[in-house]
Coordinates of C-alpha atoms in Angstrom, one line a residue:
M26 CA 0.2 -0.2 0.4
K27 CA 1.1 3.4 -0.7
R28 CA 2.5 5.4 2.3
M29 CA -0.3 7.6 3.4
V30 CA 1.9 10.6 4.0
R31 CA 1.8 13.3 6.1
G32 CA 4.4 15.5 5.5
R33 CA 5.2 18.9 6.9
P34 CA 4.2 21.5 4.0
P35 CA 6.6 24.5 3.3
T36 CA 4.0 27.6 4.5
M37 CA 1.7 25.8 7.4
V38 CA -1.4 27.3 8.9
R39 CA -1.4 29.1 12.0
S40 CA -4.0 27.9 14.2
V41 CA -5.9 30.8 16.1
V42 CA -7.5 28.6 19.0
Q43 CA -10.8 29.5 20.6
K44 CA -11.7 27.3 24.0
P45 CA -15.7 27.1 22.8
S46 CA -18.3 26.6 25.4
I47 CA -20.3 23.4 25.3
A48 CA -23.4 25.7 25.4
M49 CA -22.1 27.8 22.6
V50 CA -23.9 26.3 19.8
T51 CA -26.9 24.2 19.4
P52 CA -28.0 22.4 16.7
P53 CA -31.8 22.9 15.3
R54 CA -34.0 19.7 16.0
S55 CA -36.0 18.0 13.7
N56 CA -39.4 16.0 13.9
K57 CA -37.4 12.7 13.8
P58 CA -39.1 10.0 15.9
M59 CA -36.7 9.5 18.9
T60 CA -35.2 6.0 19.1
T61 CA -36.1 5.2 22.5
T62 CA -37.4 2.4 25.3
T63 CA -40.6 2.5 26.9
A64 CA -38.7 1.8 30.3
L65 CA -34.6 3.0 31.6
P66 CA -33.0 -0.6 30.5
N67 CA -31.3 -2.0 33.4
Y68 CA -27.6 -2.2 33.4
P69 CA -25.9 0.0 35.7
A70 CA -22.4 1.2 35.0
D71 CA -21.4 -1.5 38.1
T72 CA -22.5 -4.7 36.7
L73 CA -19.1 -4.0 34.7
D74 CA -16.5 -6.0 36.5
F75 CA -13.3 -4.5 35.3
R76 CA -11.7 -7.3 37.7
D77 CA -12.7 -10.2 36.3
T78 CA -10.0 -11.7 34.6
K79 CA -11.4 -15.2 33.8
T80 CA -14.0 -13.1 31.8
T81 CA -11.5 -10.7 30.4
Y82 CA -8.7 -13.7 29.3
A83 CA -11.1 -16.1 28.0
S84 CA -10.2 -16.0 24.6
V85 CA -6.4 -15.5 26.1
S86 CA -3.9 -19.0 26.2
N87 CA -1.9 -19.6 28.8
L88 CA 1.1 -18.5 26.7
G89 CA -0.8 -15.2 24.9
L90 CA -0.8 -14.4 28.7
V91 CA 3.0 -14.3 29.4
R92 CA 3.5 -12.4 25.8
S93 CA 0.8 -9.8 27.5
L94 CA 2.9 -9.5 30.6
V95 CA 6.3 -9.6 28.9
L96 CA 5.9 -7.1 25.7
L97 CA 3.0 -4.8 28.5
K98 CA 5.9 -4.5 30.8
L99 CA 8.7 -3.2 28.2
C100 CA 5.8 -0.9 27.2
T101 CA 6.2 1.0 30.8
Y102 CA 10.3 1.9 30.2
N103 CA 9.6 5.2 27.9
V104 CA 13.4 4.6 26.3
F105 CA 12.1 1.3 24.8
V106 CA 9.0 2.6 23.3
E107 CA 10.4 5.9 22.0
N108 CA 13.7 3.8 20.5
S109 CA 11.5 0.6 19.1
E110 CA 11.5 1.3 15.8
R111 CA 15.0 1.9 15.9
L112 CA 15.7 -1.7 17.4
M113 CA 13.4 -3.2 15.1
R114 CA 15.7 -2.0 12.7
I115 CA 18.8 -3.1 14.3
S116 CA 17.1 -6.6 14.3
R117 CA 16.2 -6.6 11.1
R118 CA 19.6 -6.8 9.9
V119 CA 21.3 -8.6 12.8
L120 CA 18.4 -11.5 12.1
G121 CA 17.6 -11.3 8.7
R122 CA 13.8 -10.8 7.2
K123 CA 12.8 -14.8 7.7
I124 CA 13.7 -14.8 11.3
F125 CA 12.7 -11.5 12.2
T126 CA 9.4 -11.9 11.3
M127 CA 9.2 -15.5 13.1
V128 CA 10.6 -13.4 16.2
M129 CA 8.2 -10.5 15.8
K130 CA 4.6 -12.4 15.3
G131 CA 5.5 -14.6 18.2
S132 CA 5.9 -11.0 20.0
F133 CA 5.4 -7.5 19.3
Y134 CA 3.2 -7.7 16.4
G135 CA 1.4 -11.0 17.5
Q136 CA 0.6 -8.9 20.5
F137 CA -0.6 -5.7 18.5
A138 CA -1.5 -6.7 15.1
G139 CA -3.9 -9.7 13.8
G140 CA -2.3 -11.2 10.6
E141 CA -0.6 -10.6 7.5
T142 CA -3.1 -11.2 5.0
V143 CA -7.0 -11.9 5.1
S144 CA -6.6 -16.0 5.7
E145 CA -4.6 -15.0 9.1
L146 CA -7.1 -11.4 9.8
R147 CA -9.9 -14.9 10.0
P148 CA -9.3 -16.6 13.3
C149 CA -8.3 -13.1 15.0
V150 CA -11.9 -12.0 13.9
E151 CA -13.0 -14.6 14.6
R152 CA -11.8 -15.1 18.1
L153 CA -13.2 -11.9 19.2
S154 CA -16.0 -12.2 17.2
S155 CA -16.9 -15.7 19.5
H156 CA -16.4 -12.9 22.5
G157 CA -19.2 -10.6 21.4
V158 CA -16.2 -7.9 20.2
Q159 CA -16.6 -6.8 16.9
S160 CA -13.5 -5.6 14.4
L161 CA -12.5 -2.0 13.4
L162 CA -9.6 -3.7 10.3
N163 CA -7.3 -0.6 9.6
Y164 CA -5.0 -2.1 6.6
S165 CA -1.3 -0.8 8.1
A166 CA 1.3 -1.2 5.7
E167 CA 3.2 2.1 5.7
A168 CA 7.0 1.1 5.7
D169 CA 7.0 -0.2 1.8
L170 CA 5.6 3.3 1.0
E171 CA 8.3 5.4 0.6
G172 CA 9.0 6.1 -2.9
S173 CA 9.7 8.7 -6.2
D174 CA 5.7 8.5 -6.8
E175 CA 4.6 10.1 -2.9
G176 CA 1.6 12.5 -3.6
T177 CA 2.0 12.1 -7.3
E178 CA -1.3 11.1 -9.4
E179 CA 0.8 7.5 -9.3
G180 CA 1.0 7.2 -6.2
C181 CA -2.6 9.0 -4.9
H182 CA -3.8 5.9 -7.7
G183 CA -1.9 3.3 -6.0
N184 CA -3.2 4.0 -2.4
L185 CA -6.9 4.5 -3.7
T186 CA -6.8 1.0 -5.4
T187 CA -5.1 -0.5 -2.6
I188 CA -8.4 0.8 -0.1
L189 CA -10.9 -0.6 -2.9
E190 CA -9.2 -3.4 -2.1
V191 CA -9.3 -3.3 1.4
L192 CA -12.5 -3.2 1.8
E193 CA -13.3 -6.0 -0.7
S194 CA -10.9 -7.9 2.0
S195 CA -13.0 -6.7 5.5
K196 CA -16.1 -8.0 4.2
E197 CA -15.1 -11.0 2.9
V198 CA -13.0 -11.6 6.6
T199 CA -16.2 -11.3 8.9
D200 CA -19.7 -12.5 8.4
T201 CA -20.5 -9.1 10.4
R202 CA -21.1 -5.7 9.0
P203 CA -17.6 -4.2 9.1
Y204 CA -15.9 -0.7 9.5
S205 CA -12.4 -0.1 7.7
S206 CA -10.1 3.3 8.1
F207 CA -7.7 5.2 6.0
K208 CA -6.2 8.8 6.4
I209 CA -7.3 10.9 3.6
T210 CA -3.2 12.2 3.3
G211 CA -2.9 9.1 1.1
L212 CA -5.2 10.0 -1.4
T213 CA -4.2 13.6 -1.9
T214 CA -0.9 15.3 -1.2
P215 CA -0.4 17.2 2.5
Q216 CA 0.3 20.4 0.6
F217 CA -2.5 20.8 -0.6
L218 CA -4.5 19.8 2.3
N219 CA -2.7 22.7 4.2
Q220 CA -3.5 25.2 1.5
V221 CA -7.1 24.3 2.0
T222 CA -7.0 25.1 5.9
V223 CA -5.1 28.2 5.3
I224 CA -8.6 29.3 3.1
L225 CA -10.7 27.5 5.5
E226 CA -8.9 28.8 8.4
R227 CA -9.4 32.3 7.5
V228 CA -12.6 32.1 7.3
R229 CA -13.2 31.1 9.9
Q230 CA -10.9 34.0 11.6
L231 CA -13.2 36.0 10.1
H232 CA -16.8 34.7 10.6
E233 CA -16.2 34.1 14.6
S234 CA -14.4 38.2 14.8
G235 CA -17.3 39.4 12.7
Q236 CA -14.5 41.1 10.4
I237 CA -17.0 40.2 7.0
H238 CA -18.0 43.5 5.2
E239 CA -21.6 43.3 4.3
I240 CA -21.6 43.9 0.6
E241 CA -19.3 40.5 1.2
I242 CA -22.7 38.8 3.5
H243 CA -24.6 40.0 0.5
E244 CA -22.7 38.1 -2.4
I245 CA -23.2 34.4 0.0
E246 CA -26.5 34.7 -1.3
M247 CA -27.7 32.4 1.2
A248 CA -30.9 33.5 2.6
G249 CA -30.1 33.5 6.6
K250 CA -27.8 30.5 6.5
K251 CA -24.5 32.7 7.4
D252 CA -22.9 29.9 9.6
L253 CA -19.2 29.3 9.6
I254 CA -19.8 25.8 7.3
S255 CA -22.2 27.3 4.6
L256 CA -20.1 30.1 4.2
Q257 CA -17.3 28.6 4.3
D258 CA -18.8 26.7 1.4
A259 CA -19.3 29.3 -0.5
V260 CA -15.5 30.1 -0.6
M261 CA -14.2 27.0 -1.7
E262 CA -16.8 27.0 -4.0
G263 CA -16.1 30.2 -5.6
R264 CA -19.4 31.5 -5.5
V265 CA -18.3 34.4 -3.1
Q266 CA -14.5 35.8 -2.8
L267 CA -13.5 37.5 1.1
S268 CA -11.0 40.6 0.8
T269 CA -9.0 38.7 3.0
V270 CA -9.1 35.3 2.1
P271 CA -6.8 33.8 -0.5
E272 CA -8.0 32.9 -3.6
I273 CA -8.9 29.9 -4.9
T274 CA -6.5 28.7 -8.0
P275 CA -7.3 27.1 -10.5
E276 CA -4.6 24.2 -9.4
I277 CA -6.7 24.0 -6.1
K278 CA -10.0 23.5 -7.6
A279 CA -8.3 20.7 -9.5
A280 CA -6.6 18.8 -7.0
G281 CA -10.1 19.0 -5.0
K282 CA -11.8 17.8 -7.8
R283 CA -9.7 14.6 -8.2
L284 CA -9.9 14.4 -4.2
M285 CA -13.6 14.7 -4.1
D286 CA -13.7 12.2 -7.4
R287 CA -11.2 9.4 -5.5
L288 CA -13.6 9.8 -2.4
S289 CA -16.8 9.4 -3.6
Q290 CA -15.5 6.3 -5.6
I291 CA -14.4 5.1 -1.9
G292 CA -18.1 6.5 -1.0
D293 CA -19.5 4.0 -3.7
K294 CA -17.4 0.9 -3.0
T295 CA -17.9 1.2 0.6
R296 CA -22.4 1.6 -0.5
E297 CA -21.8 -1.2 -3.1
L298 CA -20.3 -3.5 -0.1
D299 CA -22.9 -2.6 2.9
V300 CA -19.3 -1.8 4.6
R301 CA -18.5 1.0 7.0
I302 CA -15.6 3.3 7.1
M303 CA -13.7 5.9 9.6
I304 CA -11.6 8.5 8.0
D305 CA -8.6 9.4 10.4
A306 CA -7.8 12.3 12.3
E307 CA -4.6 14.1 11.5
Q308 CA -2.6 16.8 12.2
T309 CA -4.0 20.9 13.2
Y310 CA -2.6 22.4 10.0
L311 CA -4.2 19.2 7.8
Q312 CA -7.5 18.7 9.8
P313 CA -10.3 21.4 8.7
A314 CA -10.0 20.4 5.3
I315 CA -9.9 16.8 5.6
D316 CA -13.2 17.9 7.9
Y317 CA -14.1 19.9 5.0
Y318 CA -14.0 17.2 2.6
T319 CA -15.7 14.3 4.9
L320 CA -18.3 16.2 5.6
H321 CA -18.9 16.5 1.5
L322 CA -18.5 12.8 2.1
M323 CA -21.0 12.0 4.7
R324 CA -23.3 14.8 2.6
R325 CA -23.6 12.5 0.0
Y326 CA -23.2 8.7 1.6
N327 CA -24.7 8.8 4.9
K328 CA -28.5 10.1 3.9
T329 CA -30.2 6.6 6.1
D330 CA -27.4 5.1 7.2
A331 CA -23.5 6.1 8.9
L332 CA -20.9 4.7 5.8
I333 CA -18.7 7.5 6.2
S334 CA -17.5 9.1 10.2
N335 CA -14.7 11.2 10.8
T336 CA -13.0 11.2 13.8
Y337 CA -12.6 14.3 16.4
Q338 CA -9.6 14.7 18.6
C339 CA -10.9 16.4 22.3
Y340 CA -7.2 16.8 23.3
L341 CA -7.8 19.7 21.0
K342 CA -9.5 22.7 22.6
R343 CA -11.7 23.3 19.9
T344 CA -13.0 20.2 19.3
P345 CA -16.3 20.5 21.5
G346 CA -16.9 23.4 19.1
T347 CA -16.2 21.5 15.6
V348 CA -17.9 19.1 16.8
L349 CA -21.1 21.3 17.7
Q350 CA -21.2 22.9 13.7
H351 CA -20.9 19.5 12.0
T352 CA -23.7 18.7 14.0
G353 CA -25.7 21.3 13.2
D354 CA -24.5 20.6 9.2
A355 CA -25.9 17.1 9.4
V356 CA -29.6 18.1 10.7
T357 CA -29.8 21.2 8.5
H358 CA -28.6 19.0 5.2
G359 CA -30.5 15.7 6.7
Y360 CA -28.0 13.3 6.8
I361 CA -26.8 11.0 9.8
L362 CA -23.0 12.7 11.0
G363 CA -20.9 9.9 11.4
V364 CA -18.4 10.0 14.7
K365 CA -15.2 8.4 16.0
L366 CA -14.7 10.3 19.4
V367 CA -11.0 10.0 20.6
R368 CA -8.9 11.6 23.4
G369 CA -6.2 12.3 20.8
A370 CA -2.6 11.2 19.1
Y371 CA -0.6 14.4 17.8
M372 CA -0.7 16.3 21.1
V373 CA 3.2 15.9 21.6
Q374 CA 3.9 17.2 18.0
E375 CA 0.9 19.8 18.0
R376 CA 2.7 21.5 21.2
A377 CA 6.1 21.4 19.6
R378 CA 5.5 22.5 16.6
A379 CA 3.1 25.6 18.5
E380 CA 5.9 26.5 20.4
E381 CA 7.9 26.9 17.7
M382 CA 6.3 28.6 14.9
G383 CA 5.0 31.1 18.0
Y384 CA 1.0 31.0 18.2
P385 CA -1.0 29.5 21.0
D386 CA -1.3 25.8 22.1
P387 CA -4.0 24.9 20.0
V388 CA -3.9 21.8 23.1
Q389 CA -5.7 21.3 26.2
E390 CA -4.1 22.6 29.3
T391 CA -4.1 19.4 31.1
K392 CA -5.6 16.0 31.2
P393 CA -8.3 16.5 33.3
D394 CA -9.4 19.2 31.0
T395 CA -9.4 16.2 28.2
D396 CA -11.6 14.4 29.7
M397 CA -13.9 16.8 30.9
A398 CA -14.2 18.0 27.2
Y399 CA -14.1 14.1 26.3
N400 CA -17.3 13.2 28.6
T401 CA -19.1 16.2 28.5
T402 CA -19.2 16.1 23.9
L403 CA -19.7 12.4 24.6
T404 CA -22.7 12.9 26.7
E405 CA -23.9 16.7 26.4
V406 CA -23.8 17.2 23.1
L407 CA -23.8 13.8 20.7
L408 CA -26.1 11.4 22.6
P409 CA -28.7 13.4 22.3
L410 CA -28.5 13.4 18.9
V411 CA -28.4 10.0 18.8
K412 CA -31.2 9.9 20.5
E413 CA -32.7 11.9 17.8
G414 CA -31.5 10.0 15.3
H415 CA -28.9 12.6 13.3
C416 CA -25.7 10.7 14.6
S417 CA -24.4 7.2 14.8
L418 CA -20.6 7.5 17.8
L419 CA -18.1 5.4 18.3
A420 CA -16.4 6.0 22.1
G421 CA -12.8 5.3 21.2
S422 CA -11.5 5.2 25.0
H423 CA -9.4 3.2 27.1
N424 CA -10.5 5.3 30.2
E425 CA -12.9 3.0 32.5
E426 CA -14.8 6.0 33.5
T427 CA -15.6 7.1 30.4
V428 CA -17.1 4.2 30.2
R429 CA -19.1 4.2 33.0
I430 CA -20.3 7.4 32.4
L431 CA -21.3 6.3 28.6
I432 CA -23.3 3.4 29.4
E433 CA -25.1 5.5 33.0
A434 CA -25.7 8.3 30.3
L435 CA -27.1 5.6 27.6
R436 CA -29.5 4.9 30.5
V437 CA -30.9 8.0 31.6
Q438 CA -31.3 8.9 27.9
G439 CA -33.5 5.7 27.9
L440 CA -30.6 4.3 24.9
D441 CA -30.6 0.9 24.3
K442 CA -26.8 -1.2 24.9
G443 CA -26.7 -0.7 20.8
A444 CA -27.1 2.8 20.5
V445 CA -23.4 3.6 20.3
H446 CA -20.3 1.7 19.6
F447 CA -17.6 1.4 22.0
G448 CA -13.7 1.2 20.4
Q449 CA -10.4 -0.4 22.3
L450 CA -6.9 -1.5 20.0
Y451 CA -6.0 -4.3 19.9
G452 CA -4.0 -5.5 22.1
L453 CA -4.5 -3.0 24.7
C454 CA -6.9 -2.8 27.5
D455 CA -8.7 -6.2 27.1
P456 CA -10.5 -5.8 30.6
T457 CA -12.9 -2.4 29.1
T458 CA -13.9 -4.4 25.7
F459 CA -14.3 -8.1 27.0
Q460 CA -16.6 -7.1 30.3
L461 CA -18.0 -4.9 27.7
G462 CA -18.8 -7.6 24.9
A463 CA -19.5 -10.0 27.8
R464 CA -22.5 -7.3 28.3
G465 CA -24.1 -7.1 24.9
Y466 CA -22.8 -3.9 24.5
R467 CA -21.6 -3.3 20.7
V468 CA -18.1 -2.9 21.0
F469 CA -15.1 -3.2 18.7
K470 CA -11.2 -3.9 18.8
A471 CA -9.0 -1.8 15.9
V472 CA -7.0 -4.4 14.5
A473 CA -4.0 -3.5 11.9
W474 CA -2.8 -5.8 9.3
G475 CA -0.6 -6.3 7.1
P476 CA 2.9 -7.6 6.1
V477 CA 4.7 -7.3 8.9
E478 CA 7.5 -5.3 8.0
A479 CA 4.7 -2.8 6.6
V480 CA 2.9 -2.5 9.9
L481 CA 5.7 -2.3 12.6
P482 CA 6.2 1.2 12.0
Y483 CA 2.5 1.7 12.7
L484 CA 2.8 -0.1 15.3
A485 CA 5.6 1.4 17.0
R486 CA 4.0 5.3 16.1
R487 CA 0.7 4.4 18.0
A488 CA 2.9 2.4 21.0
Q489 CA 4.5 6.7 21.3
E490 CA 1.0 8.4 21.0
N491 CA -0.5 5.8 23.6
T492 CA 2.4 5.8 26.4
G493 CA 0.0 6.7 28.7
V494 CA -2.1 3.7 28.1
L495 CA 0.7 1.5 27.6
G496 CA 2.8 2.6 31.4
E497 CA -0.1 2.0 33.3
T498 CA 0.0 -0.8 35.3
R499 CA -2.8 -1.5 36.1
E500 CA -3.4 -4.2 33.2
L501 CA -0.3 -5.9 34.5
D502 CA -1.9 -6.3 37.7
L503 CA -4.8 -8.8 36.3
L504 CA -2.9 -10.4 33.8
K505 CA -0.9 -11.3 36.7
Q506 CA -3.7 -12.2 38.2
E507 CA -4.8 -14.3 35.9
L508 CA -1.5 -16.0 35.9
W509 CA -1.8 -17.0 39.7
R510 CA -5.8 -17.8 39.1
R511 CA -4.8 -21.1 36.0
V512 CA -2.0 -21.9 38.2
R513 CA -3.9 -22.3 41.4
G514 CA -6.7 -23.9 39.8
G515 CA -4.3 -26.3 38.3
S516 CA -5.4 -25.2 34.4
Y517 CA -2.4 -23.1 34.1

C-alpha cells in the first residue's frame, strides 16, 4: 500500500485557538422520531467488573498471557517505546528477514496486529466475535510506501486501489458488518490539504471576529444561512470572494476535484459492499481540510445510514465547538453524522509545533481538561443527537471512568445497549473490551493488519501515541492475577 504521508508543508497555517463553551452552539432540532425504549434499561454501570479476569482473558491462551505480560511490561519503559522502531530496524539487519518475521509474529506484531493476510486475519476476527467483540480493520502497511511517487497521481491512484481492495477484504473476513479506516493524506498531498486549511481557517477567523463586510455577506446569497460551514462552502465553491482570504486558484480547484473523485469511488464501494469506513484524524494544519471533504462525503452517503465517519480529537481545545458545528450541518443537510470520538494522538507534536511557530498551544492544558471535554461532548452533545437519529457514535476510549459515564448516560437517555459503539486498540485494554462484549454492548477492537515489516512502523508510532495507556500498571496486575488464578486452579 502506498504511504499515506503526513508530510510537513513548507508554509503552514497558524492555528487561532478558541476554547468554545459547550453551550456556544445548539444544533437545530428535527421532527424525527426518537429511538428510545419505553422504560429505563436495567444495566447500571456497576455491573461491569473490570477485575473479572476469568471473563476478560477467556479467549487468551496461557502463552498469550505471558506474552502480554512481558510486552506490556516492556512498554512501561519510555526508552523502549521511544526507540522501538530503531530497535526493530537493527534486529531486522542482524536476524535477517525470515527469522525477524518469525520473532515479531511471536512477540510485538502478534500482540498488536491481527495478521498479514485475510486468511491470517480471519481467526483473529472470529475469536473476537465469539466473545461479543467486533473488528474495526485498519490495513496499516506503511514501511513500503516511501518512494518517488509520494503525493503524485500515480501514488494517490495506488493508494486508492489498495483502499478499495481492503474494503473488499474486510467484507470477506467477517460475517458481521465491518468498519475499516484510512487517512485522506493517502489520496492527495499534504501541501494541498494545508492550502485548503489556510483558506478555511481564514474564513473561520473572519466569521468569529465579525469582520466580514456587508457587501461580501450579500454576495453569498444564502438567505439567512450565514453559519460558518455554509460560508466556507460558498468561498470554496467560488460563489463569493472575501478580500482577505487567499484566492481559490485553478490548481486548488483541480486538486479538490481529484480528491473528491477518489473519495466518491470509496463511498460508492462502501455503499455497494454495505461496509463502513472511518476517516482518521491528523494534524491541525491538515484537519480543517480533512473535515471539509469528509462532511461533503457524509452529505452524499449518510442520508439513511452512517457509512462514513469522521474522527474528532478531544485533546484539542476547539473540538467541542467543531463537533457542535458539524452536528448542526448534519441536521441542516439531512444526513447522519458519523463520529469516532477519541482523546487524540498528536499532542506532543502539536505542542512542539505551536512553540516553534509562536502561536497559542491548541492542546488542552491538562489531562483532566481533555477528559472533561471528551465526557461532556460525548454525553451532552452527541448522545442527544444519537437519540434523535442524527448521529452514529463510536466512543474510542481506554478510560474506564468514561465507559461507566457513557453507560449511565445511555440509561438516563433511555437508549439501549446498541445505540452507540465502544472501541479500543487490539492488544490493549482487554478488561474494558471483553467486559463490554460479555454484557452485550457493541464494542470494537481496532485491529491493525498487513505485512509484518510494513505494519511495524505503524505499531511503533501507535505505541508512542499511547504511552499513557501502555505505562499503566493496572492491566499488568490483572494479567498476573489471571496467571495466578490458572496456576492455583491447575489450568496452567
